[in-house]
Coordinates of C-alpha atoms and ligand atoms in Angstrom, one line a residue:
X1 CA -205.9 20.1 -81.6
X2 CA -206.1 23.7 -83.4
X3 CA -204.7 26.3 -81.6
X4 CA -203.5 24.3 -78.5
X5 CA -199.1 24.4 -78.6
X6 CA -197.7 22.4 -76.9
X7 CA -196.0 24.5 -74.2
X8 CA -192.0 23.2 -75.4
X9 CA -192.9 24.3 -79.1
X10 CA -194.8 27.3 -78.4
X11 CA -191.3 28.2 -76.1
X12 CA -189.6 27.2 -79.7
X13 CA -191.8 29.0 -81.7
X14 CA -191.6 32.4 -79.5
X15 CA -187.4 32.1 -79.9
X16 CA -187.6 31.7 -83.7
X17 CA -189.4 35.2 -83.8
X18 CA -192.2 32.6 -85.3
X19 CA -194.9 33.1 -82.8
X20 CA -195.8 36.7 -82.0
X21 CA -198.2 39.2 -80.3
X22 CA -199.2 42.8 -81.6
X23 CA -201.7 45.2 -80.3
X24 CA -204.0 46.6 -82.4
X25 CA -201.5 49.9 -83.6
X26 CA -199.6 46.7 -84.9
X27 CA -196.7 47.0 -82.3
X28 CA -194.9 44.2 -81.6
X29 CA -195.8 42.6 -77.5
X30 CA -193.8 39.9 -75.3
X31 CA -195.4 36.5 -76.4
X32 CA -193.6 35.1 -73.7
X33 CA -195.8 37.7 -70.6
X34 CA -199.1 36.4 -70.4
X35 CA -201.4 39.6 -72.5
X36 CA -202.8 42.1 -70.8
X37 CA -206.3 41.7 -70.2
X38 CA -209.3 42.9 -72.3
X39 CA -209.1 43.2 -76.2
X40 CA -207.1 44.3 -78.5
X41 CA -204.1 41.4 -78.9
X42 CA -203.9 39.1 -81.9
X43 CA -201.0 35.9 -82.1
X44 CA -199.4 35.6 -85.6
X45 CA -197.6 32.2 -86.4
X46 CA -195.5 32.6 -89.4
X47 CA -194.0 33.0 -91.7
X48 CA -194.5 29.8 -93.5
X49 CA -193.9 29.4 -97.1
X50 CA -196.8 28.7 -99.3
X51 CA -196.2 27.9 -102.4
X52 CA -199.9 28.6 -104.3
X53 CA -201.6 27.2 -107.6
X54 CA -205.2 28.8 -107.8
X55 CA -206.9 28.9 -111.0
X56 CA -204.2 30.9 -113.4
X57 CA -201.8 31.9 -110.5
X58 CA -199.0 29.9 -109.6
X59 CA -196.8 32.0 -106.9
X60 CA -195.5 31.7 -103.8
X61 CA -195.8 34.0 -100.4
X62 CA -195.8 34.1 -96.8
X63 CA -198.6 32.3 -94.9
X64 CA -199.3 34.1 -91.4
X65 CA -202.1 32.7 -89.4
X66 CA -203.2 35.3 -86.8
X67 CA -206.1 34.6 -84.1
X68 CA -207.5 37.3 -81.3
X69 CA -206.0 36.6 -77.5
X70 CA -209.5 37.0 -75.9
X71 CA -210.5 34.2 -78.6
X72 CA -207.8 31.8 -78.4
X73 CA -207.4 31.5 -74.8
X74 CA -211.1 31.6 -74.1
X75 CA -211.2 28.6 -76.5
X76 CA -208.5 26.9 -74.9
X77 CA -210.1 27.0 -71.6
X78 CA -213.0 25.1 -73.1
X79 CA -210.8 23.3 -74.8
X80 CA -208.7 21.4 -71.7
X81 CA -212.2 21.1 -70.0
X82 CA -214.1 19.0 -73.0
X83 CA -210.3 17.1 -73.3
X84 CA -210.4 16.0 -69.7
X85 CA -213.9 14.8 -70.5
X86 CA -213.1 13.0 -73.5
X87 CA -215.5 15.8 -75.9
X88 CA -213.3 15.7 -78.6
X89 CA -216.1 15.8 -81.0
X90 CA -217.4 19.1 -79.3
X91 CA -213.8 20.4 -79.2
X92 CA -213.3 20.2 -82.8
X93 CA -216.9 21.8 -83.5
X94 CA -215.7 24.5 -81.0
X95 CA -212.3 24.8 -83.1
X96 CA -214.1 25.0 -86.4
X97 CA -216.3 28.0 -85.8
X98 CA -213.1 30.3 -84.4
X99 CA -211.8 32.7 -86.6
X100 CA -208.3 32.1 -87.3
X101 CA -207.4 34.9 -89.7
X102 CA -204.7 34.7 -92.8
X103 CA -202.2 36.8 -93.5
X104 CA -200.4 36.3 -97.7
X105 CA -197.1 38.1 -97.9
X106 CA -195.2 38.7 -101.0
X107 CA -191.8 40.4 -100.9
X108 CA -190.3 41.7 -98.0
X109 CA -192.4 43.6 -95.9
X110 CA -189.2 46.3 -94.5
X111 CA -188.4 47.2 -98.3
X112 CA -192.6 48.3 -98.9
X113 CA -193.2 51.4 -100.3
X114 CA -196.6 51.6 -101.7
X115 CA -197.9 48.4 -100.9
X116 CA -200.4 46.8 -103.0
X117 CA -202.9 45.6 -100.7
X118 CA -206.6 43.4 -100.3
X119 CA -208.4 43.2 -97.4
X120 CA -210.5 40.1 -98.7
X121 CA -213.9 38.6 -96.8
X122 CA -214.3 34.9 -96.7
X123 CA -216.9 33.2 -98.7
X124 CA -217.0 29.5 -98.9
X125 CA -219.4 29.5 -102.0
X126 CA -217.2 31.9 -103.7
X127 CA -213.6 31.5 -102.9
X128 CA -213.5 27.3 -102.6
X129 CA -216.7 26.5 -104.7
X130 CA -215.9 28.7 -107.2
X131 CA -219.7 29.9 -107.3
X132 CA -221.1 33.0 -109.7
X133 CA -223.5 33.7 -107.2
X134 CA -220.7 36.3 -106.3
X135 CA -218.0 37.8 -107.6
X136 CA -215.6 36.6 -104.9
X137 CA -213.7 33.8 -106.5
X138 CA -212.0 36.1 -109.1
X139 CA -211.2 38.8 -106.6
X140 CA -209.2 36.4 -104.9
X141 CA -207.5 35.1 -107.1
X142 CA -207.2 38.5 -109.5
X143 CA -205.6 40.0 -105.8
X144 CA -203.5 37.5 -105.5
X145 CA -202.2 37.7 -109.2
X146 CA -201.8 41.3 -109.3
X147 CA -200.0 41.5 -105.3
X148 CA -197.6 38.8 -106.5
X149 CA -196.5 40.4 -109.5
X150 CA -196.3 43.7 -108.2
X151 CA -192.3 44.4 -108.1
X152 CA -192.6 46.3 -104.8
X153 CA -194.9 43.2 -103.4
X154 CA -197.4 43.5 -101.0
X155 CA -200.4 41.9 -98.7
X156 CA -203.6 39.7 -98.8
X157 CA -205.3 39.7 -95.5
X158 CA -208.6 37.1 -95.5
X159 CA -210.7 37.0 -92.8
X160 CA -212.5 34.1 -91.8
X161 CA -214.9 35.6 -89.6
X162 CA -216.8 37.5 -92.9
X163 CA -219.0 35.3 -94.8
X164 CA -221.7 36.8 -95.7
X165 CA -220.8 40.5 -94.5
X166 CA -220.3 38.9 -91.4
X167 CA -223.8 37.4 -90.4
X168 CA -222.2 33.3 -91.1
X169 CA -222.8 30.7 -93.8
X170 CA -226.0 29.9 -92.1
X171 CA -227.6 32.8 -92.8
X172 CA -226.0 33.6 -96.0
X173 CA -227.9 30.5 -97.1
X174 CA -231.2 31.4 -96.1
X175 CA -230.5 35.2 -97.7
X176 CA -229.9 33.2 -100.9
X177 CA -233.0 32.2 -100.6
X178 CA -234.7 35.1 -99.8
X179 CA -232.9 36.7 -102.5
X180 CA -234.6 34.1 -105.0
X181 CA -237.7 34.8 -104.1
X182 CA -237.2 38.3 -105.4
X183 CA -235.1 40.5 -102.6
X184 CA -231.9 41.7 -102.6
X185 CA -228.8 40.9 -101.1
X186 CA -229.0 43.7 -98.4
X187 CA -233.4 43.8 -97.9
X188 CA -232.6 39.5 -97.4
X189 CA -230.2 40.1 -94.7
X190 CA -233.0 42.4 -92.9
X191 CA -235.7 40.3 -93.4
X192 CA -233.8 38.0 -91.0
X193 CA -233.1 41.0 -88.6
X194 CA -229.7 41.3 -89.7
X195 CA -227.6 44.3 -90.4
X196 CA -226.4 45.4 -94.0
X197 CA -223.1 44.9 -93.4
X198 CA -221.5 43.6 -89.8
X199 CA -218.0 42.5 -90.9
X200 CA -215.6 44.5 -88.4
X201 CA -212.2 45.4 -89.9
X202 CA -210.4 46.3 -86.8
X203 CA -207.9 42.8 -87.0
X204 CA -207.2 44.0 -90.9
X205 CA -206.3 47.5 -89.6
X206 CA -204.0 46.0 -87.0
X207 CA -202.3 43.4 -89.7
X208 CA -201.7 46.0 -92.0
X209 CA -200.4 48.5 -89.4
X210 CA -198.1 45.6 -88.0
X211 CA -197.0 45.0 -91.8
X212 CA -196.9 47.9 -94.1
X213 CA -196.4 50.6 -90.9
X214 CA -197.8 54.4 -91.7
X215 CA -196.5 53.8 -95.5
X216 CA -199.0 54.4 -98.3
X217 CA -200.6 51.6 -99.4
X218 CA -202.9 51.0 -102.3
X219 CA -206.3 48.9 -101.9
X220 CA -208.0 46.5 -104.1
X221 CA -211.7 47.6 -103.6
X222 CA -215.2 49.1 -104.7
X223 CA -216.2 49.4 -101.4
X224 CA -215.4 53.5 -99.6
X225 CA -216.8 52.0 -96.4
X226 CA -213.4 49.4 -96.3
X227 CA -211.5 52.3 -96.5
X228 CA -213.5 54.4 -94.0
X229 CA -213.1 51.7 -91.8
X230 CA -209.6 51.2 -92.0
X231 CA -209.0 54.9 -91.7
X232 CA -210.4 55.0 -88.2
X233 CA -208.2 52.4 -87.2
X234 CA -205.4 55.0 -88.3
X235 CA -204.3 53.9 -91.5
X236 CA -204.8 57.3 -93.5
X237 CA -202.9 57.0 -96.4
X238 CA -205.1 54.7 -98.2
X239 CA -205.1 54.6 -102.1
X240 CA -208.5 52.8 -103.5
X241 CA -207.9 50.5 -107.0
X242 CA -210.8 49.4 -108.4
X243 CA -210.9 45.8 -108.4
X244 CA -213.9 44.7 -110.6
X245 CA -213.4 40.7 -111.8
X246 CA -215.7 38.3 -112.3
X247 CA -219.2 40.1 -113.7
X248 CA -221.5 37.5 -115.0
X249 CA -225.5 37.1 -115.9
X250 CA -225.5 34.8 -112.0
X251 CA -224.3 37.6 -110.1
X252 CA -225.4 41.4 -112.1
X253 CA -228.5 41.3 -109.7
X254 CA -226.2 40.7 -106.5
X255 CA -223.1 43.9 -107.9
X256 CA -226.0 46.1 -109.2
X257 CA -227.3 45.8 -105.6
X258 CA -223.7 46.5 -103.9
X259 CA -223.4 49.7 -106.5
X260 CA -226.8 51.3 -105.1
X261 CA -225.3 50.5 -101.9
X262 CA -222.5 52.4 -102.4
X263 CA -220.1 50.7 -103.8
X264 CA -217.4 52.5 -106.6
X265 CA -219.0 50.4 -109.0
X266 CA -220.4 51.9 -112.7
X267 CA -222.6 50.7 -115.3
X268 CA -220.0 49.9 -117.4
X269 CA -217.9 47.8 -115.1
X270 CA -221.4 45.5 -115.1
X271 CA -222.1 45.1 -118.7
Ligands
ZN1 ZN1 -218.9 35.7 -102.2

């Protein structure tokens, strides 16, 4: 069962400071009170050591898992009525398509100065397949390489909710396949009627708010509209770092795309 606790360990959890609420400013809530209704309150569960080996990184940092309120309980809810029916198989599809979002520490968050920070967007094909398609395998783990060693450590957020710029693995299939019959990666997602670029960023603001405070951080990222996005959600002092890893003949088509989109991307970085 996914996010169901058992109420004697989630009591356990809440007095080891291991289960916890924020809002969406980051500050810490009761995760004993039931949360106030409406949006706008994430659970984290952590921290739990994770030691990592991924690709040419070997390190170690803090694993937070962190899931919306609204989410969780309304998936619970479904959740105790497909287990007193005996759904289990539903109840795990229901589980599987929830986005439980990921938090990597490394350091100690109180002693951050300048952070060194990526807000990274899930991609299956990418990040676990290790595909060229896309240049997100190597920003991974080039994130993770560079946040780890940093002496004043920092923060990987991933969000699970993002494949695709947000529009799901489904569709980021059938856009690869509009894309080899001669679109792009942005005209594909509108020939299905999709937007450019749906991922929302307000859970990253509130992670990194809750984390690194109204400190400076620097970001790993080519994209301005990351940082435009976290900016509304308050966090102003945001230093871009270009974070351009993995350029190949599969995916020059797919980054010369993203750099007429907009992105901080130049020639140079794709030859
Ligand atoms: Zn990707």
């Amino acid at each position: 069962m996914f996010t169901y606790l058992d109420p004697a360990v989630r009591r356990r959890l809440i007095a080891q400071g291991k289960l916890r609420r924020i809002d969406l400013r980051g500050n810490a809530l009761d995760p004993s009170v039931a949360p106030p209704e409406g949006e706008g309150v994430i659970n984290l569960l952590g921290p739990i050591p994770l030691p990592i080996h991924l690709g040419r990184v070997n390190t170690r940092v803090q694993w937070y898992a962190s899931v919306r309120s609204t989410e969780l309980s309304k998936v619970e809810e479904l959740a105790g009525a497909l287990r007193t029916q005996g759904g289990s198989k539903l109840f795990s599809l229901l589980a599987s398509s929830m986005a439980v979002n990921s938090v990597l520490l490394a350091g100690d968050p109180t002693q951050y100065q300048n952070p060194l920070v990526r807000v990274h967007s899930s991609c299956l094909t990418g990040d676990v397949f290790g595909s060229e398609r896309c240049e997100c395998g190597p920003q991974l783990a080039g994130a993770l390489e560079r946040i780890t060693q940093e002496p004043g450590g920092g923060v990987l957020v991933y969000m699970a909710g993002h494949e695709g710029r947000g529009i799901g693995l489904w569709a980021k299939a059938a856009t690869y396949l509009l894309q080899d019959a001669g679109e792009n990666t942005y005209q594909a997602n509108r020939s299905l009627g999709l937007p450019d670029d749906s991922r929302d960023f307000t859970d990253a603001g509130a992670l990194l708010h809750h984390f690194v405070g109204d400190k400076p951080m620097r970001l790993l990222t080519n994209n301005p509209k990351k940082v435009q996005d976290l900016a509304q959600m308050g966090l102003a002092h945001i230093t871009p770092v270009k974070h351009v890893l993995g350029v190949g003949d599969s995916n020059r088509r797919y980054l010369d795309a993203k750099r007429q989109w907009g992105h901080q991307l130049d020639e140079q970085d794709l030859s």
